[in-house]
Structure formats: structure tokens, C-alpha cells
Amino acid sequence: LELVTRKLAQSQEKQNKITPAINNYSRAAEISFSKESRSMNSNDATRLSSPSQEAKAEAIQSNIDISRKENEKADLAASYSQLADVNIQQNNIPQAEQNLKSAYQLSKVQQAPQQSLEINQKLTNFYVDNKDFDKAIAAKKKVLKEDFVKDDSQTKVEQIQELADIYIKKNDPKSAIEELKNAYGIALEKGHTL
């Protein structure tokens, strides 16, 4: 029951339903059997309910320590991604970048393609927001080389379209057009719609 309640809280958090997520993390903490699980859920409730970036960072760091000890790579990747959000709020851009890169590597090791794609998107958005288009392009090209993208033509087309979007933001329409032609060709060949 604790695991289901935690998953529900995580889903609500992704949907930006913060109050129900806090309630479910708290409930999961109350019904947890292990000390580690209780701490993780309690930390997540604190992270979402605290207005202080320092308190959020502390709760996340505690989850990082627990996830490392328990060898929970998916939770560890999620925590690094959350810590990057706090770093951005604190305007600590180099640390945010490092935490996003760590999160991406962990999600790949975990062989969690959806989590890897989400973190890669977060990393490329981070670079675009900071006008570092070359790093955004490199990050997107890196994910295009991953087996979980190469082996899924629909995902590959979506990632190429996102790469084209970065080229447009970089004011490089020629490269954007090349990537869009590439995406269109794959979509046509595989019978996908754009």
C-alpha cells in the first residue's frame, strides 16, 4: 500500500497537483514499514511543502543519501533532477547542470527510457533557457544515439523535431530544415504522422 501511495504522490506531483501529492507522501510515510522508506516519503512531503530552497535541498540531499545506500537508481536520478530545480532557483547554474547530467546518466544505467527522455528534455531546456544552444544541440544529439531512441522510430522523430526547434531558437534555419526533412522522411517511411 505504501508503494502505491508513493507512486500516486509522484504522479500527482508530475501533474502539478501539489497539495494531494504532499498528503499522499505524508500518508505513505505513515504506513511505511522501513525507516528508509518512511524518511524518503517524509522528505518528499517536506520538499513540496517547504517555501525555503535550503530546506528543499536538505530533504533532497537526504533522499540522495538514502537512495545511494539502498542502491535505488531511479529514485536517485529523480532526486538529482529535483536538486537541479532547487539549484536553478538558487541561481547555481553549474551545479544544476551537473545534477541534471548525473540524473541522466543514472536513468540510462537504470534502463528507464521514459525517465531518461524526461531528464534529457529538462537538460536541453535548461541549456536553451541559458542561451547555450551548442550544449542543447549536443545533449539532444546524444539522446538520439541511445538505443531506446534509435529502436523507436516515433520517439526518434519526436527527438529530431525537438532538435530542429533548438536550431530555430539558435537562429540556424538551414540546420532546422535539414532536421525536419530527416524527421519527415523517417515518419513517412514508418507510417507515422507528424
C-alpha atoms as an extended CHARMM CRD file, in Angstrom:
* protein
*
       194  EXT
         1         1  LEU       CA              0.0000000000        0.0000000000        0.0000000000  PROA      1               0.0000000000
         2         2  GLU       CA              2.8870000000        2.3580000000        0.7890000000  PROA      2               0.0000000000
         3         3  LEU       CA              4.4180000000        1.8420000000       -2.6750000000  PROA      3               0.0000000000
         4         4  VAL       CA              1.0980000000        2.5040000000       -4.4350000000  PROA      4               0.0000000000
         5         5  THR       CA              0.5150000000        5.6320000000       -2.3190000000  PROA      5               0.0000000000
         6         6  ARG       CA              4.0480000000        6.8490000000       -3.1220000000  PROA      6               0.0000000000
         7         7  LYS       CA              3.5280000000        6.2370000000       -6.8630000000  PROA      7               0.0000000000
         8         8  LEU       CA              0.2380000000        8.1320000000       -6.6790000000  PROA      8               0.0000000000
         9         9  ALA       CA              2.0080000000       11.0490000000       -4.9750000000  PROA      9               0.0000000000
        10        10  GLN       CA              4.7240000000       11.0360000000       -7.6530000000  PROA      10              0.0000000000
        11        11  SER       CA              2.0970000000       11.0480000000      -10.3930000000  PROA      11              0.0000000000
        12        12  GLN       CA              0.2290000000       13.9150000000       -8.7280000000  PROA      12              0.0000000000
        13        13  GLU       CA              3.4780000000       15.8470000000       -8.3930000000  PROA      13              0.0000000000
        14        14  LYS       CA              4.1750000000       15.4390000000      -12.1250000000  PROA      14              0.0000000000
        15        15  GLN       CA              0.6660000000       16.7920000000      -12.8010000000  PROA      15              0.0000000000
        16        16  ASN       CA              1.4460000000       19.7400000000      -10.5110000000  PROA      16              0.0000000000
        17        17  LYS       CA             -1.2500000000       18.6410000000       -8.0270000000  PROA      17              0.0000000000
        18        18  ILE       CA              0.9720000000       19.6170000000       -5.1210000000  PROA      18              0.0000000000
        19        19  THR       CA             -1.4240000000       19.5020000000       -2.1420000000  PROA      19              0.0000000000
        20        20  PRO       CA             -2.7180000000       15.9760000000       -2.8870000000  PROA      20              0.0000000000
        21        21  ALA       CA              0.8840000000       14.8790000000       -3.5600000000  PROA      21              0.0000000000
        22        22  ILE       CA              2.0110000000       16.2240000000       -0.1580000000  PROA      22              0.0000000000
        23        23  ASN       CA             -0.9070000000       14.4070000000        1.5050000000  PROA      23              0.0000000000
        24        24  ASN       CA             -0.0460000000       11.1250000000       -0.2170000000  PROA      24              0.0000000000
        25        25  TYR       CA              3.6810000000       11.3830000000        0.5290000000  PROA      25              0.0000000000
        26        26  SER       CA              2.7410000000       12.0060000000        4.1790000000  PROA      26              0.0000000000
        27        27  ARG       CA              0.3340000000        9.0540000000        4.1720000000  PROA      27              0.0000000000
        28        28  ALA       CA              2.9780000000        6.8310000000        2.5570000000  PROA      28              0.0000000000
        29        29  ALA       CA              5.4280000000        7.8890000000        5.2960000000  PROA      29              0.0000000000
        30        30  GLU       CA              2.8930000000        6.9570000000        7.9880000000  PROA      30              0.0000000000
        31        31  ILE       CA              2.2880000000        3.4600000000        6.5920000000  PROA      31              0.0000000000
        32        32  SER       CA              5.9020000000        2.6790000000        5.6290000000  PROA      32              0.0000000000
        33        33  PHE       CA              7.4640000000       -0.4200000000        7.1380000000  PROA      33              0.0000000000
        34        34  SER       CA             11.0990000000        0.5580000000        6.7070000000  PROA      34              0.0000000000
        35        35  LYS       CA             12.8490000000        3.5340000000        8.2350000000  PROA      35              0.0000000000
        36        36  GLU       CA             14.3590000000        4.4310000000        4.8440000000  PROA      36              0.0000000000
        37        37  SER       CA             11.0090000000        4.4000000000        3.0890000000  PROA      37              0.0000000000
        38        38  ARG       CA              9.4380000000        6.4770000000        5.8520000000  PROA      38              0.0000000000
        39        39  SER       CA             12.2720000000        9.0180000000        5.5430000000  PROA      39              0.0000000000
        40        40  MET       CA             12.0470000000        9.1840000000        1.7240000000  PROA      40              0.0000000000
        41        41  ASN       CA              8.3030000000        9.8660000000        1.8080000000  PROA      41              0.0000000000
        42        42  SER       CA              8.6080000000       12.3430000000        4.6430000000  PROA      42              0.0000000000
        43        43  ASN       CA             11.4370000000       14.1390000000        2.8180000000  PROA      43              0.0000000000
        44        44  ASP       CA              9.3080000000       14.3810000000       -0.3290000000  PROA      44              0.0000000000
        45        45  ALA       CA              6.4180000000       15.8700000000        1.6410000000  PROA      45              0.0000000000
        46        46  THR       CA              8.8420000000       18.3850000000        3.1850000000  PROA      46              0.0000000000
        47        47  ARG       CA             10.3710000000       19.1790000000       -0.2080000000  PROA      47              0.0000000000
        48        48  LEU       CA              6.9750000000       20.0340000000       -1.6880000000  PROA      48              0.0000000000
        49        49  SER       CA              5.5860000000       21.8920000000        1.3050000000  PROA      49              0.0000000000
        50        50  SER       CA              8.6040000000       23.9890000000        2.2780000000  PROA      50              0.0000000000
        51        51  PRO       CA              8.9270000000       27.5150000000        0.8720000000  PROA      51              0.0000000000
        52        52  SER       CA             12.6560000000       27.5110000000        1.7380000000  PROA      52              0.0000000000
        53        53  GLN       CA             15.0290000000       26.3980000000       -1.0320000000  PROA      53              0.0000000000
        54        54  GLU       CA             17.5420000000       25.3680000000        1.6480000000  PROA      54              0.0000000000
        55        55  ALA       CA             15.0020000000       23.0710000000        3.3510000000  PROA      55              0.0000000000
        56        56  LYS       CA             14.0840000000       21.5890000000       -0.0270000000  PROA      56              0.0000000000
        57        57  ALA       CA             17.7630000000       20.9690000000       -0.8210000000  PROA      57              0.0000000000
        58        58  GLU       CA             18.2540000000       19.3370000000        2.5920000000  PROA      58              0.0000000000
        59        59  ALA       CA             15.2920000000       16.9910000000        2.0760000000  PROA      59              0.0000000000
        60        60  ILE       CA             16.5040000000       16.0900000000       -1.4190000000  PROA      60              0.0000000000
        61        61  GLN       CA             20.0730000000       15.5010000000       -0.2000000000  PROA      61              0.0000000000
        62        62  SER       CA             18.7080000000       13.1730000000        2.4610000000  PROA      62              0.0000000000
        63        63  ASN       CA             16.8340000000       11.2400000000       -0.2610000000  PROA      63              0.0000000000
        64        64  ILE       CA             20.0230000000       11.1000000000       -2.3480000000  PROA      64              0.0000000000
        65        65  ASP       CA             21.8960000000        9.6010000000        0.6100000000  PROA      65              0.0000000000
        66        66  ILE       CA             19.1310000000        7.0290000000        1.2370000000  PROA      66              0.0000000000
        67        67  SER       CA             18.8430000000        6.1190000000       -2.4650000000  PROA      67              0.0000000000
        68        68  ARG       CA             22.6100000000        5.6200000000       -2.7060000000  PROA      68              0.0000000000
        69        69  LYS       CA             22.6050000000        3.4010000000        0.3830000000  PROA      69              0.0000000000
        70        70  GLU       CA             19.6310000000        1.3930000000       -0.8900000000  PROA      70              0.0000000000
        71        71  ASN       CA             21.0080000000        1.3530000000       -4.4860000000  PROA      71              0.0000000000
        72        72  GLU       CA             17.7260000000        2.7840000000       -5.8340000000  PROA      72              0.0000000000
        73        73  LYS       CA             18.9780000000        4.3380000000       -9.0760000000  PROA      73              0.0000000000
        74        74  ALA       CA             15.5690000000        5.5380000000      -10.3570000000  PROA      74              0.0000000000
        75        75  ASP       CA             14.8920000000        7.4140000000       -7.1050000000  PROA      75              0.0000000000
        76        76  LEU       CA             18.4680000000        8.6890000000       -7.1350000000  PROA      76              0.0000000000
        77        77  ALA       CA             18.0510000000       10.0520000000      -10.6780000000  PROA      77              0.0000000000
        78        78  ALA       CA             14.7610000000       11.7180000000       -9.7100000000  PROA      78              0.0000000000
        79        79  SER       CA             16.3930000000       13.2900000000       -6.6470000000  PROA      79              0.0000000000
        80        80  TYR       CA             19.2760000000       14.7020000000       -8.6920000000  PROA      80              0.0000000000
        81        81  SER       CA             16.7660000000       16.1720000000      -11.1270000000  PROA      81              0.0000000000
        82        82  GLN       CA             14.8250000000       17.7300000000       -8.2200000000  PROA      82              0.0000000000
        83        83  LEU       CA             18.0510000000       19.0970000000       -6.7480000000  PROA      83              0.0000000000
        84        84  ALA       CA             18.8050000000       20.7060000000      -10.1220000000  PROA      84              0.0000000000
        85        85  ASP       CA             15.4480000000       22.5190000000       -9.8730000000  PROA      85              0.0000000000
        86        86  VAL       CA             16.4750000000       23.9050000000       -6.4810000000  PROA      86              0.0000000000
        87        87  ASN       CA             19.9120000000       24.8440000000       -7.8770000000  PROA      87              0.0000000000
        88        88  ILE       CA             18.2030000000       26.7960000000      -10.6600000000  PROA      88              0.0000000000
        89        89  GLN       CA             16.0300000000       28.6190000000       -8.1110000000  PROA      89              0.0000000000
        90        90  GLN       CA             19.2130000000       29.4560000000       -6.1870000000  PROA      90              0.0000000000
        91        91  ASN       CA             20.8400000000       30.5840000000       -9.4610000000  PROA      91              0.0000000000
        92        92  ASN       CA             23.5660000000       27.9570000000       -9.0490000000  PROA      92              0.0000000000
        93        93  ILE       CA             23.7360000000       27.1450000000      -12.7600000000  PROA      93              0.0000000000
        94        94  PRO       CA             26.9260000000       24.9880000000      -12.7890000000  PROA      94              0.0000000000
        95        95  GLN       CA             25.5790000000       22.7570000000      -10.0020000000  PROA      95              0.0000000000
        96        96  ALA       CA             22.1920000000       22.4780000000      -11.7270000000  PROA      96              0.0000000000
        97        97  GLU       CA             23.9190000000       21.3450000000      -14.9210000000  PROA      97              0.0000000000
        98        98  GLN       CA             25.9960000000       18.7710000000      -13.0280000000  PROA      98              0.0000000000
        99        99  ASN       CA             22.9490000000       17.3960000000      -11.2150000000  PROA      99              0.0000000000
       100       100  LEU       CA             20.9690000000       17.0760000000      -14.4660000000  PROA      100             0.0000000000
       101       101  LYS       CA             23.8820000000       15.2450000000      -16.1030000000  PROA      101             0.0000000000
       102       102  SER       CA             24.0880000000       12.8850000000      -13.1050000000  PROA      102             0.0000000000
       103       103  ALA       CA             20.3400000000       12.2820000000      -13.2550000000  PROA      103             0.0000000000
       104       104  TYR       CA             20.5580000000       11.4720000000      -16.9740000000  PROA      104             0.0000000000
       105       105  GLN       CA             23.4320000000        9.0130000000      -16.5180000000  PROA      105             0.0000000000
       106       106  LEU       CA             21.6330000000        7.2460000000      -13.6560000000  PROA      106             0.0000000000
       107       107  SER       CA             18.3990000000        6.9410000000      -15.6260000000  PROA      107             0.0000000000
       108       108  LYS       CA             20.3370000000        5.3820000000      -18.5250000000  PROA      108             0.0000000000
       109       109  VAL       CA             22.0230000000        2.8770000000      -16.1950000000  PROA      109             0.0000000000
       110       110  GLN       CA             18.6000000000        2.0770000000      -14.7780000000  PROA      110             0.0000000000
       111       111  GLN       CA             17.4230000000        1.4690000000      -18.3540000000  PROA      111             0.0000000000
       112       112  ALA       CA             14.4360000000        3.7340000000      -17.7680000000  PROA      112             0.0000000000
       113       113  PRO       CA             13.8760000000        5.2290000000      -21.2380000000  PROA      113             0.0000000000
       114       114  GLN       CA             10.9440000000        7.4680000000      -20.2600000000  PROA      114             0.0000000000
       115       115  GLN       CA             12.8350000000        8.9170000000      -17.3090000000  PROA      115             0.0000000000
       116       116  SER       CA             15.9440000000        9.3740000000      -19.4980000000  PROA      116             0.0000000000
       117       117  LEU       CA             13.9180000000       11.2410000000      -22.1300000000  PROA      117             0.0000000000
       118       118  GLU       CA             12.3030000000       13.4850000000      -19.4960000000  PROA      118             0.0000000000
       119       119  ILE       CA             15.6530000000       14.3140000000      -17.9120000000  PROA      119             0.0000000000
       120       120  ASN       CA             17.2820000000       14.9050000000      -21.3070000000  PROA      120             0.0000000000
       121       121  GLN       CA             14.4270000000       17.2690000000      -22.1940000000  PROA      121             0.0000000000
       122       122  LYS       CA             14.9200000000       19.0670000000      -18.9030000000  PROA      122             0.0000000000
       123       123  LEU       CA             18.6600000000       19.3440000000      -19.6040000000  PROA      123             0.0000000000
       124       124  THR       CA             18.1620000000       20.6770000000      -23.1460000000  PROA      124             0.0000000000
       125       125  ASN       CA             15.5190000000       23.1550000000      -21.9010000000  PROA      125             0.0000000000
       126       126  PHE       CA             17.9910000000       24.2490000000      -19.2270000000  PROA      126             0.0000000000
       127       127  TYR       CA             20.6380000000       24.9180000000      -21.8900000000  PROA      127             0.0000000000
       128       128  VAL       CA             18.1750000000       26.7270000000      -24.1730000000  PROA      128             0.0000000000
       129       129  ASP       CA             16.9370000000       28.8850000000      -21.2660000000  PROA      129             0.0000000000
       130       130  ASN       CA             20.5660000000       29.8390000000      -20.6280000000  PROA      130             0.0000000000
       131       131  LYS       CA             21.1190000000       30.5200000000      -24.3640000000  PROA      131             0.0000000000
       132       132  ASP       CA             23.7160000000       27.7490000000      -24.5490000000  PROA      132             0.0000000000
       133       133  PHE       CA             22.3990000000       26.3490000000      -27.8240000000  PROA      133             0.0000000000
       134       134  ASP       CA             25.5000000000       24.3360000000      -28.6950000000  PROA      134             0.0000000000
       135       135  LYS       CA             25.2400000000       22.3420000000      -25.4510000000  PROA      135             0.0000000000
       136       136  ALA       CA             21.4850000000       21.9030000000      -26.0180000000  PROA      136             0.0000000000
       137       137  ILE       CA             22.1690000000       20.5470000000      -29.5040000000  PROA      137             0.0000000000
       138       138  ALA       CA             24.8950000000       18.2310000000      -28.1770000000  PROA      138             0.0000000000
       139       139  ALA       CA             22.5810000000       16.9040000000      -25.4510000000  PROA      139             0.0000000000
       140       140  LYS       CA             19.7810000000       16.2580000000      -27.9560000000  PROA      140             0.0000000000
       141       141  LYS       CA             22.1770000000       14.5850000000      -30.4150000000  PROA      141             0.0000000000
       142       142  LYS       CA             23.4510000000       12.4060000000      -27.5600000000  PROA      142             0.0000000000
       143       143  VAL       CA             19.9500000000       11.1220000000      -26.7760000000  PROA      143             0.0000000000
       144       144  LEU       CA             19.3900000000       10.4320000000      -30.4920000000  PROA      144             0.0000000000
       145       145  LYS       CA             22.2940000000        7.9350000000      -30.3140000000  PROA      145             0.0000000000
       146       146  GLU       CA             20.7080000000        5.9820000000      -27.4510000000  PROA      146             0.0000000000
       147       147  ASP       CA             19.3350000000        2.5520000000      -28.3470000000  PROA      147             0.0000000000
       148       148  PHE       CA             15.9570000000        3.3330000000      -26.7710000000  PROA      148             0.0000000000
       149       149  VAL       CA             15.6030000000        6.2080000000      -29.2660000000  PROA      149             0.0000000000
       150       150  LYS       CA             17.2060000000        4.5440000000      -32.3020000000  PROA      150             0.0000000000
       151       151  ASP       CA             14.9740000000        1.4820000000      -31.8630000000  PROA      151             0.0000000000
       152       152  ASP       CA             11.7310000000        3.5110000000      -31.5820000000  PROA      152             0.0000000000
       153       153  SER       CA             11.0380000000        5.4490000000      -34.7780000000  PROA      153             0.0000000000
       154       154  GLN       CA              8.2390000000        7.5510000000      -33.2350000000  PROA      154             0.0000000000
       155       155  THR       CA             10.4950000000        8.6770000000      -30.3770000000  PROA      155             0.0000000000
       156       156  LYS       CA             13.3160000000        9.2890000000      -32.8530000000  PROA      156             0.0000000000
       157       157  VAL       CA             11.0850000000       11.5420000000      -34.9790000000  PROA      157             0.0000000000
       158       158  GLU       CA              9.9690000000       13.4920000000      -31.8810000000  PROA      158             0.0000000000
       159       159  GLN       CA             13.5680000000       13.9700000000      -30.7190000000  PROA      159             0.0000000000
       160       160  ILE       CA             14.6720000000       15.1300000000      -34.1840000000  PROA      160             0.0000000000
       161       161  GLN       CA             11.7870000000       17.6430000000      -34.2290000000  PROA      161             0.0000000000
       162       162  GLU       CA             12.9370000000       18.9340000000      -30.8490000000  PROA      162             0.0000000000
       163       163  LEU       CA             16.4750000000       19.2390000000      -32.2330000000  PROA      163             0.0000000000
       164       164  ALA       CA             15.0950000000       21.2590000000      -35.1570000000  PROA      164             0.0000000000
       165       165  ASP       CA             13.3120000000       23.5040000000      -32.6600000000  PROA      165             0.0000000000
       166       166  ILE       CA             16.6280000000       24.1720000000      -30.9050000000  PROA      166             0.0000000000
       167       167  TYR       CA             18.2080000000       25.0900000000      -34.2520000000  PROA      167             0.0000000000
       168       168  ILE       CA             15.3510000000       27.5320000000      -34.8640000000  PROA      168             0.0000000000
       169       169  LYS       CA             15.9230000000       29.1210000000      -31.4510000000  PROA      169             0.0000000000
       170       170  LYS       CA             19.6280000000       29.3140000000      -32.3050000000  PROA      170             0.0000000000
       171       171  ASN       CA             18.6340000000       31.1480000000      -35.4870000000  PROA      171             0.0000000000
       172       172  ASP       CA             20.0240000000       28.4080000000      -37.7160000000  PROA      172             0.0000000000
       173       173  PRO       CA             17.1100000000       27.7530000000      -40.1140000000  PROA      173             0.0000000000
       174       174  LYS       CA             19.2490000000       25.7350000000      -42.5460000000  PROA      174             0.0000000000
       175       175  SER       CA             20.0690000000       23.0740000000      -39.9400000000  PROA      175             0.0000000000
       176       176  ALA       CA             16.4700000000       23.1690000000      -38.6770000000  PROA      176             0.0000000000
       177       177  ILE       CA             15.1430000000       22.4540000000      -42.1780000000  PROA      177             0.0000000000
       178       178  GLU       CA             17.6180000000       19.5720000000      -42.6260000000  PROA      178             0.0000000000
       179       179  GLU       CA             16.4620000000       18.0000000000      -39.3450000000  PROA      179             0.0000000000
       180       180  LEU       CA             12.7820000000       18.4940000000      -40.1830000000  PROA      180             0.0000000000
       181       181  LYS       CA             13.3350000000       16.8280000000      -43.5850000000  PROA      181             0.0000000000
       182       182  ASN       CA             15.0590000000       13.9660000000      -41.7740000000  PROA      182             0.0000000000
       183       183  ALA       CA             12.1330000000       13.6280000000      -39.3120000000  PROA      183             0.0000000000
       184       184  TYR       CA              9.6120000000       13.8080000000      -42.1600000000  PROA      184             0.0000000000
       185       185  GLY       CA             11.4920000000       11.1050000000      -44.1060000000  PROA      185             0.0000000000
       186       186  ILE       CA             11.5240000000        8.7300000000      -41.1250000000  PROA      186             0.0000000000
       187       187  ALA       CA              7.8560000000        9.4350000000      -40.3520000000  PROA      187             0.0000000000
       188       188  LEU       CA              6.8810000000        8.8070000000      -43.9770000000  PROA      188             0.0000000000
       189       189  GLU       CA              8.9270000000        5.6100000000      -44.1760000000  PROA      189             0.0000000000
       190       190  LYS       CA              7.5000000000        4.2330000000      -40.9010000000  PROA      190             0.0000000000
       191       191  GLY       CA              3.9330000000        5.4420000000      -41.4390000000  PROA      191             0.0000000000
       192       192  HSD       CA              3.8440000000        7.9580000000      -38.5810000000  PROA      192             0.0000000000
       193       193  THR       CA              2.0590000000       11.2760000000      -38.6110000000  PROA      193             0.0000000000
       194       194  LEU       CA              3.9100000000       14.4680000000      -37.7560000000  PROA      194             0.0000000000
